[in-house]
XYZ file of C-alpha atoms in Angstrom:
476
model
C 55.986 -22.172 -4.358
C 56.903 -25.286 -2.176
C 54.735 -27.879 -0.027
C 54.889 -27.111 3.684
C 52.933 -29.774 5.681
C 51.043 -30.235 2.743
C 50.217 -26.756 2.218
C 51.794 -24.952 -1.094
C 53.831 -21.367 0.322
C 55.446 -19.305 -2.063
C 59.338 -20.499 -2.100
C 62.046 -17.588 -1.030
C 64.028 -18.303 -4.184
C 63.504 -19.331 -7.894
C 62.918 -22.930 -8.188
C 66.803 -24.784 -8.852
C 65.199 -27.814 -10.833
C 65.807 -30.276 -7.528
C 61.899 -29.352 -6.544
C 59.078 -29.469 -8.813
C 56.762 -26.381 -8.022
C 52.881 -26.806 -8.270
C 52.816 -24.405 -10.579
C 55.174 -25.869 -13.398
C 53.449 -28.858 -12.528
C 49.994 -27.145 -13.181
C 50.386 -24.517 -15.389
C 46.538 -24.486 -15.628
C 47.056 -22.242 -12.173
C 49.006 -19.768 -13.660
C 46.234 -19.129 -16.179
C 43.540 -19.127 -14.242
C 45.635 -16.657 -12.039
C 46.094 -14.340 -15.118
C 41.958 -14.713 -15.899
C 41.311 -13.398 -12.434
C 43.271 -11.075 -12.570
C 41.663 -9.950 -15.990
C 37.834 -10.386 -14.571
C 38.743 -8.214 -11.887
C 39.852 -5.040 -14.391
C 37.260 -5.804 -16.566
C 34.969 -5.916 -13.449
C 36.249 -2.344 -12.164
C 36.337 -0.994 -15.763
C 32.785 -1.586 -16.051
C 32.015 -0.124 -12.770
C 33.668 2.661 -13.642
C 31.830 2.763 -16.864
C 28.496 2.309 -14.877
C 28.865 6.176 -13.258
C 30.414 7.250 -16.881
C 29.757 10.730 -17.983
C 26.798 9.807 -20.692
C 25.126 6.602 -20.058
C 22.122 5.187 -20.983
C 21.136 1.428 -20.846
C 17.890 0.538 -22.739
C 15.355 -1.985 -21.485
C 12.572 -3.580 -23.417
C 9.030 -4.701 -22.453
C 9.279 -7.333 -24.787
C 6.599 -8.303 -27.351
C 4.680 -5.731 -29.579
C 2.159 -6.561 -31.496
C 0.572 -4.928 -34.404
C -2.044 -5.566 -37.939
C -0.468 -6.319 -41.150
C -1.966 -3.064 -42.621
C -0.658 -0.931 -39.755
C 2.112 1.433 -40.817
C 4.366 1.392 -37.057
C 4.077 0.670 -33.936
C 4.878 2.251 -30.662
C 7.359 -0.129 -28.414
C 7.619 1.139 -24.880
C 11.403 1.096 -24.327
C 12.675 1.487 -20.193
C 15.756 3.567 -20.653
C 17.749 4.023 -17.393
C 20.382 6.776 -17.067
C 24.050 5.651 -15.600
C 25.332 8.503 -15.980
C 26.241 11.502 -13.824
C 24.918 13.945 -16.724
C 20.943 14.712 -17.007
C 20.118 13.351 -20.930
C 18.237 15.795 -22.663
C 18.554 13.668 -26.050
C 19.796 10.178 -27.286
C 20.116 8.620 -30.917
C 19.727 5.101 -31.679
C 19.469 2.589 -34.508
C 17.254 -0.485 -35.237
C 18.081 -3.410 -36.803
C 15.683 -6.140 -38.119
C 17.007 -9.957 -38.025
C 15.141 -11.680 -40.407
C 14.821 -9.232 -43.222
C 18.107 -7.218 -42.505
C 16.938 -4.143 -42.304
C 18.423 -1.070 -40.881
C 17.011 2.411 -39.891
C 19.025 5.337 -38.267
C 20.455 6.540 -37.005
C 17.647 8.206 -35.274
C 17.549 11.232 -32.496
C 14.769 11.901 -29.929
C 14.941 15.287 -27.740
C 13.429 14.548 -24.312
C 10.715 17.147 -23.093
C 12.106 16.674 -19.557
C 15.851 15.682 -19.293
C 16.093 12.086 -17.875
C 18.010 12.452 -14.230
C 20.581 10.191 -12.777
C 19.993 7.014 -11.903
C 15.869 7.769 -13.170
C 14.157 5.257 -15.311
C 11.381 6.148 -18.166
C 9.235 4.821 -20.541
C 10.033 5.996 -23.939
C 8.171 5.121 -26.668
C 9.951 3.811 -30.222
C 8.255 3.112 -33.670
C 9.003 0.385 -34.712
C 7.399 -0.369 -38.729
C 4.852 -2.913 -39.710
C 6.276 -6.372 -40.521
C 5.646 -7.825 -44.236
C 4.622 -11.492 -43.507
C 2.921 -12.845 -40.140
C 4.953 -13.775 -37.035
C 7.548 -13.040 -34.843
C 10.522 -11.181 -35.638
C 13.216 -9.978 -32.982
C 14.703 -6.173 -33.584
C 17.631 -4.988 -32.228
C 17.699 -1.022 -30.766
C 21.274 0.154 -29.695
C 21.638 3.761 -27.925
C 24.423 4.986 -29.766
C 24.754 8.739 -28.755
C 23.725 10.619 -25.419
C 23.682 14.186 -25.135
C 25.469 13.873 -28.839
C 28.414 12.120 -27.808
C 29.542 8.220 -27.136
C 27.194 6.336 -25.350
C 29.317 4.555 -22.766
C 26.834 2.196 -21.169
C 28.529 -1.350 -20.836
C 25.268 -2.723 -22.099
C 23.820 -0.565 -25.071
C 21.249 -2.431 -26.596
C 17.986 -4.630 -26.370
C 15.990 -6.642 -28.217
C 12.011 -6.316 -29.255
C 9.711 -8.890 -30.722
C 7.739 -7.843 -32.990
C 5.072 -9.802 -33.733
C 2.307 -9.102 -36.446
C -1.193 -10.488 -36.419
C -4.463 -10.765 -37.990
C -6.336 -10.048 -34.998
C -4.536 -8.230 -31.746
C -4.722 -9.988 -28.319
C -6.628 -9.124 -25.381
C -5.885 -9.266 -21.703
C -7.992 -9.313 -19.283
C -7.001 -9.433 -15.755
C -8.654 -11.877 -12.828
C -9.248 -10.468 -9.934
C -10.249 -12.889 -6.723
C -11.305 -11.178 -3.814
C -11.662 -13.777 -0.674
C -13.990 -12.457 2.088
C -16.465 -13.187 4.708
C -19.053 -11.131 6.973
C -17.425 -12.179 10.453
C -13.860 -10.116 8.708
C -13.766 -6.398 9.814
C -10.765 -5.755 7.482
C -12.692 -7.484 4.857
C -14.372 -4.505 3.499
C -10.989 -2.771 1.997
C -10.861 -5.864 -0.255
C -14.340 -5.674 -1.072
C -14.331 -1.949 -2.261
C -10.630 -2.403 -3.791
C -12.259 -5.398 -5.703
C -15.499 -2.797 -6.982
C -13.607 0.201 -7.472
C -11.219 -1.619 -9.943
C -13.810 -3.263 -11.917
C -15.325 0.183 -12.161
C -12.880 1.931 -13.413
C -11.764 -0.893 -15.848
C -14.962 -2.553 -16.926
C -13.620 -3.883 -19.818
C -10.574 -5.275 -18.767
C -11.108 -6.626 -14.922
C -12.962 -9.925 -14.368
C -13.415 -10.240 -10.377
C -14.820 -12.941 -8.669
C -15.609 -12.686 -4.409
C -15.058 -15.916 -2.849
C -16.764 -15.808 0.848
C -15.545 -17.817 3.529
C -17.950 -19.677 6.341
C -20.256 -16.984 6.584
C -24.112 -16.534 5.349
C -23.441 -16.199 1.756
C -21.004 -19.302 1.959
C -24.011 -21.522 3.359
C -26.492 -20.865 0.583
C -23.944 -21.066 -2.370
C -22.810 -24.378 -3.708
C -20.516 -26.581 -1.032
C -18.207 -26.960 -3.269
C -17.596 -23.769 -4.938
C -13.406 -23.054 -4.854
C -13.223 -26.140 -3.463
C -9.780 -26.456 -2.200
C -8.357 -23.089 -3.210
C -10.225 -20.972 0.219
C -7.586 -22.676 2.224
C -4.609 -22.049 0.153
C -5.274 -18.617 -1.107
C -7.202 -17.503 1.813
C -5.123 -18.665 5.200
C -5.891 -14.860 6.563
C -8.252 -12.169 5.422
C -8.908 -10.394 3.463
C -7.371 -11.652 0.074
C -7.422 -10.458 -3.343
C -5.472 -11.841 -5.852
C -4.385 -10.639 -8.886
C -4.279 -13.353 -11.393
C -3.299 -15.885 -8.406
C 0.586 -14.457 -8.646
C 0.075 -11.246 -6.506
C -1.983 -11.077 -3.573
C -2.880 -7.357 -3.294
C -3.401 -5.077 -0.090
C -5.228 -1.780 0.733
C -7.946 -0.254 -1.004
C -6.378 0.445 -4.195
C -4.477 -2.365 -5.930
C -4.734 -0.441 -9.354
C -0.502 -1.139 -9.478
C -0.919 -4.606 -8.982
C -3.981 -4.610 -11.622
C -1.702 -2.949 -14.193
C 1.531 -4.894 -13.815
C -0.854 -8.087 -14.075
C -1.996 -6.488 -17.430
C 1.371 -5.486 -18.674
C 2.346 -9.078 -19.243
C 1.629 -10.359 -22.658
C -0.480 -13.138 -24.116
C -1.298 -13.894 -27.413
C -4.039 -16.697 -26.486
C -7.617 -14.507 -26.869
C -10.310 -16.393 -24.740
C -14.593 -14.948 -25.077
C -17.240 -16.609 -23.435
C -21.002 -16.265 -23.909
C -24.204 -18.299 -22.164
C -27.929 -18.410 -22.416
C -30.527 -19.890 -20.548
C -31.985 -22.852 -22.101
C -35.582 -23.535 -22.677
C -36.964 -24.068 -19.300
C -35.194 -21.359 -17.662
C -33.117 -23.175 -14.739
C -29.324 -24.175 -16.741
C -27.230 -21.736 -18.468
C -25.402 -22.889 -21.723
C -22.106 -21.590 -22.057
C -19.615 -21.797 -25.093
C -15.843 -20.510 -24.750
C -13.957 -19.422 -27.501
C -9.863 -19.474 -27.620
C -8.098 -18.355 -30.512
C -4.456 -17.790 -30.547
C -3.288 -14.701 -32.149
C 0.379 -16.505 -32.541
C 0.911 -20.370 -32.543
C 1.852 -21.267 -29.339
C 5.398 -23.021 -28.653
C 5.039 -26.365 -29.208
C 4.252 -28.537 -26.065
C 1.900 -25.795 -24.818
C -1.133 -26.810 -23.233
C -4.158 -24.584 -22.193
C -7.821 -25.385 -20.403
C -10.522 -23.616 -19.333
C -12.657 -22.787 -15.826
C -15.471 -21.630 -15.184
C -17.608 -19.360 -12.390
C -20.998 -18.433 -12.421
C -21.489 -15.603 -10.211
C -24.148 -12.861 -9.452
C -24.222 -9.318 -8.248
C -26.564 -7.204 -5.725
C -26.961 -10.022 -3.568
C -28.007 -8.562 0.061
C -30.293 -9.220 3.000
C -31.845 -6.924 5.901
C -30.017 -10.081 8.652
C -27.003 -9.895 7.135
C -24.387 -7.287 8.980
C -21.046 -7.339 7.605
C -18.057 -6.556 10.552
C -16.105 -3.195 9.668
C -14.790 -0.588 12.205
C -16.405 2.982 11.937
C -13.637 4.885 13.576
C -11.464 3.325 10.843
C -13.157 4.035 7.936
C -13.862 7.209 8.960
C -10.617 8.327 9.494
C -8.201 11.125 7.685
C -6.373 7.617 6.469
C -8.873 6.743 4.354
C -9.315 10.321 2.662
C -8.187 8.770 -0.801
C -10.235 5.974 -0.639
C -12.485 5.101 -3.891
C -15.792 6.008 -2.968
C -17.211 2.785 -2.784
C -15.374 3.424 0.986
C -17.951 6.234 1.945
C -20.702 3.501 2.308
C -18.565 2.109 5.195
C -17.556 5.733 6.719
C -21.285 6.331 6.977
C -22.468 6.318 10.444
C -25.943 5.479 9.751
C -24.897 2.221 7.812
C -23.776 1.197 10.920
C -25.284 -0.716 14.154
C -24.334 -2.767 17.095
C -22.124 0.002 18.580
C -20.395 0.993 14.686
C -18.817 -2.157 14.676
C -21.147 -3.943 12.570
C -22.850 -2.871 8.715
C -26.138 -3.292 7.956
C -27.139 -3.173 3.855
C -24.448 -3.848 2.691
C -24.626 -5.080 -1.057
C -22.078 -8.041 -2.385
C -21.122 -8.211 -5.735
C -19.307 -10.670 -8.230
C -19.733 -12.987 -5.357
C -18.811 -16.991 -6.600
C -22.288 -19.524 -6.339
C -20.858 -22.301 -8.189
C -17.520 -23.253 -10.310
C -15.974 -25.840 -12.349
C -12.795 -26.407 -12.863
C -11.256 -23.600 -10.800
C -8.290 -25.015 -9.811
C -5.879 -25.980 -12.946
C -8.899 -26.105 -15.331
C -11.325 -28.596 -16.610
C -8.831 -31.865 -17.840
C -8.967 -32.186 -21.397
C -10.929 -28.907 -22.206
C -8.917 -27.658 -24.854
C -7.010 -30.010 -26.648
C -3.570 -29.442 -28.510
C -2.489 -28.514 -31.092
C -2.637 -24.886 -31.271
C -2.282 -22.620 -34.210
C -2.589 -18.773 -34.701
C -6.114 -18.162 -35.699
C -7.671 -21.407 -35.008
C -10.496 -21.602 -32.745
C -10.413 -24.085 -30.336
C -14.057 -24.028 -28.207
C -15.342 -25.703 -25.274
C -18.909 -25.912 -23.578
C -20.486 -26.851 -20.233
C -23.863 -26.094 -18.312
C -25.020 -24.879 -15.173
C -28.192 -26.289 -13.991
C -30.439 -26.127 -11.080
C -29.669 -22.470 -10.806
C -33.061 -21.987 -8.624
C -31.519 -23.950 -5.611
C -29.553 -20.796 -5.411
C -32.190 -18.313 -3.644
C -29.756 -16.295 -2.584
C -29.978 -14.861 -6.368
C -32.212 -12.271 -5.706
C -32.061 -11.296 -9.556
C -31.313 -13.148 -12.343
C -30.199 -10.709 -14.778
C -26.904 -9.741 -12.500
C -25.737 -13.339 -13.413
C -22.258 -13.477 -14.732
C -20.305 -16.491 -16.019
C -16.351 -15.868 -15.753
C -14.545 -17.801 -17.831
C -10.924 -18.530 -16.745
C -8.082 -19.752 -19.413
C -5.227 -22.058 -17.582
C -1.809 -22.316 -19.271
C -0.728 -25.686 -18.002
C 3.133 -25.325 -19.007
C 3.544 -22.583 -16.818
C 0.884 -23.395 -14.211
C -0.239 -19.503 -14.903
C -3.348 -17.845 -15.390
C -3.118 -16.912 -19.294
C -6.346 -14.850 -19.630
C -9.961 -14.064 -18.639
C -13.037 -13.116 -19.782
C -16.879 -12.851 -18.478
C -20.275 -12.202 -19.658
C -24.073 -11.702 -18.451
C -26.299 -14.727 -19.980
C -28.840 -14.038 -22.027
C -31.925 -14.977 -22.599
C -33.750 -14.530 -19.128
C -36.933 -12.621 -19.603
C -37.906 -13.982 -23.399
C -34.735 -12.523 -24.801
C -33.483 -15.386 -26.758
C -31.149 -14.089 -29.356
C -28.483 -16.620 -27.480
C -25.610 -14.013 -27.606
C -23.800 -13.660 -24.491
C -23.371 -9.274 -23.138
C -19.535 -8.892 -23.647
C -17.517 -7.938 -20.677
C -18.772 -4.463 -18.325
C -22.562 -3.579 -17.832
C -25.151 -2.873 -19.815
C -25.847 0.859 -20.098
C -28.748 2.674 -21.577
C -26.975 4.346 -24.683
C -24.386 2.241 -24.710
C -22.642 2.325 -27.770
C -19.192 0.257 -27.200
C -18.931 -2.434 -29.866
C -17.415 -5.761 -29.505
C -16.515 -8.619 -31.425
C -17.401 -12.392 -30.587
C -14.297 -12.601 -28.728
C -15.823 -10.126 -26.355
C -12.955 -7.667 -27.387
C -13.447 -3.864 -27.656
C -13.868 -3.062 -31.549
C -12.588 0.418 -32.402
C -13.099 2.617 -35.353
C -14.563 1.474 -38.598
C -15.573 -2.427 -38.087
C -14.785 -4.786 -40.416
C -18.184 -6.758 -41.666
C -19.569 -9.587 -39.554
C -20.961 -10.152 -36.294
C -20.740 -8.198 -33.325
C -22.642 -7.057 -29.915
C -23.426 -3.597 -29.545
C -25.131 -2.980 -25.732
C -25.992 -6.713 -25.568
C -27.642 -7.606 -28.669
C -25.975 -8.683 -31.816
C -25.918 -6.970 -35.025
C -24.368 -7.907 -37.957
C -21.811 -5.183 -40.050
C -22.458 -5.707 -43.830
């Protein structure tokens, strides 16, 4: 190689020692040269391996979580076949890092064979840890179809982590709307039909924007977040890191719920002696200690249900609603494909009731400063408390009882929403045993337990305090 108007060309003959090439000069070229070159094979050998004959590449959801008394637990594993074979069985091997354990090799026969290129959820037990905490175990497919696996990438790591009490996730759900927004009523029954189907693990709030319910609530409710998250309607937001559309964000919902916390958050409220502030008391307890320089607060709505009005008529479009595109829609639609809901030429509904809707917040934004102050450890109850007063300025609450307070847990390190919860508040009508209703309505015959936490308590409860169809009994 020689220098040509300062450009190195490869020379016609070997190099005679009266002209220093840039490569002896540089051997560092040559090498790299030779690395390229070896990237590039390994680069086309993997490719190659990608469309082997049996290949299957695992995939982990990441944390599972599980009681020290528990005897396994089932880790939803994503396996994706590479392959150009259908896998009708695989065999794989776990390996726990801290207490260097090993299990397998193990063999699962698949009901239905897993295609090419298809992706599944499979689950894998995975056994109860000895002490509290996290520990990470390695899965590697060895065997598909009962020969070599030859994914590239065979293996994936799980946390296990093992707890005195499990977490719970519930999911916020903000719904932004206003009466002058004829598209606004998909949100609304999206927003319904969710938290009827999930009662227990949904916490919605409707925001309304410069329309009759936004005059009579407080001026300041969301104060700063209608512009942001509501630019165009209608709006729902799932957790404030997908904004949903149609009438059925039930995916959204349930990849929101997917994602793991370990930071449990209740709430409960009461109304205090003379019957115009609510008391409320939050509750955080972290299942696992947090990484250190975490930092969590809290935020607060209070908001009320079966708010309507005989003036109010709410903008919607019968010919829409009403149409063969709507066929799947949750029922809370056929209110809105009902012609005699409608007047004003079916452009405009009359009736219409407006639930979850936000009258007043605190906090809302990044959560109250200071509200829950580090450190954090598993198990350790941090609390916070705040009132609501002067609810009777508020007559658009037509009935007190369908008061909720949403509580709203802020992770400040990631500038996420960690977790929700709600309750009604008791106490209204000379019911004073100062237990918030956990999360979902009160049903005659209701027999759903839940601990203070406002988490659903299954099978045989362990003695202490808990609400049973809003009142509080105690488990001996």
């Amino acid at each position: 190689m020689t220098t040509t108007n300062g450009r190195w060309t490869w020379a016609d003959k070997p190099n005679d020692g009266r002209e220093e090439t840039q490569t002896n000069r540089n051997p560092i070229n040559r090498h790299m040269r030779r690395r390229y070159l070896s990237l590039l094979l390994l680069c086309m050998l993997a490719a190659i391996g990608c469309r082997a004959k049996n290949s299957v590449a695992p995939m982990t959801a990441g944390y599972v979580f599980m009681l020290p008394g528990d005897a396994e637990v089932m880790a939803q594993i994503n396996l994706t076949n590479w392959g150009d074979t259908r896998v009708t069985s695989f065999t794989y091997t776990l390996y726990y890092m801290d207490s260097k354990e090993s299990e397998g090799p193990m063999t699962v026969a698949l009901d239905t064979p897993l295609e090419d290129g298809e992706t599944r959820a499979v689950g894998i037990a995975i056994k109860a840890g000895k002490t509290l905490g996290k520990e990470d175990v390695l899965l590697n497919i060895t065997q598909v179809n009962g020969t070599y696996n030859e994914a590239s990438v065979s293996y994936t790591y799980i946390t296990r982590c093992t707890v005195n009490k499990m977490p719970v996730k519930r999911v916020l759900v903000e719904d932004y709307a206003a009466m002058w927004c004829w598209h606004c009523p998909v949100g609304l029954v999206a927003t319904d039909a969710l938290t009827r189907r999930f009662p227990d693990d949904v916490v919605a709030v409707s925001v309304h924007k410069t329309d009759d319910i936004s005059k009579v609530v407080s001026p300041t409710v969301y104060e700063g977040l209608i512009d942001r998250y509501a630019a165009t309607l209608p709006a729902v937001w799932i957790a404030r890191d997908n904004k949903a559309a149609g009438y059925d964000v039930t995916t959204a919902y349930q990849s929101e719920k997917s994602k793991v916390t370990y930071m449990n958050i209740g709430v409960s409220a009461r109304w205090d002696a003379t019957g115009d502030a609510i008391d409320v008391t939050t509750e955080v307890e972290p299942c696992m200690t947090p990484a250190e320089g975490s930092s969590y607060s809290v935020g607060y709505v209070l908001t009320a249900s079966g708010l309507t009005n005989p003036a109010w008529r709410q903008e919607a479009s019968y010919a829409e609603y009403s149409s063969p595109s709507y066929a799947d829609a949750p029922e809370e639609m056929k209110f809105y494909a009902d012609a005699a809901n409608y007047s004003d030429g079916y452009s405009k509904v009359k009736g219409v009731v407006y639930n979850h809707v936000a009258i007043e917040s605190k906090g809302m934004e990044r959560g109250i400063a200071n509200s829950l102050g580090a450190p954090y450890a598993m198990d350790e109850v941090k609390k916070h408390s705040t009132t609501f007063s002067n609810i009777s300025r508020y007559g658009v609450i037509g009935d007190k009882s369908k008061i909720e307070i949403v509580a709203v847990l802020f992770n400040n390190k990631t500038n996420k929403i960690e977790n929700a919860a709600c309750c009604r508040v008791d106490g209204y009508g000379g019911d004073t045993t100062g237990i918030g209703e956990a999360v979902g309505d009160k049903r005659d015959g209701d027999d759903r337990m839940f601990d203070m936490m406002g988490r659903r308590v299954y099978g045989k409860p362990a003695p202490g305090l808990y609400i049973v169809n809003g009142r509080k009994i105690i488990v001996k």
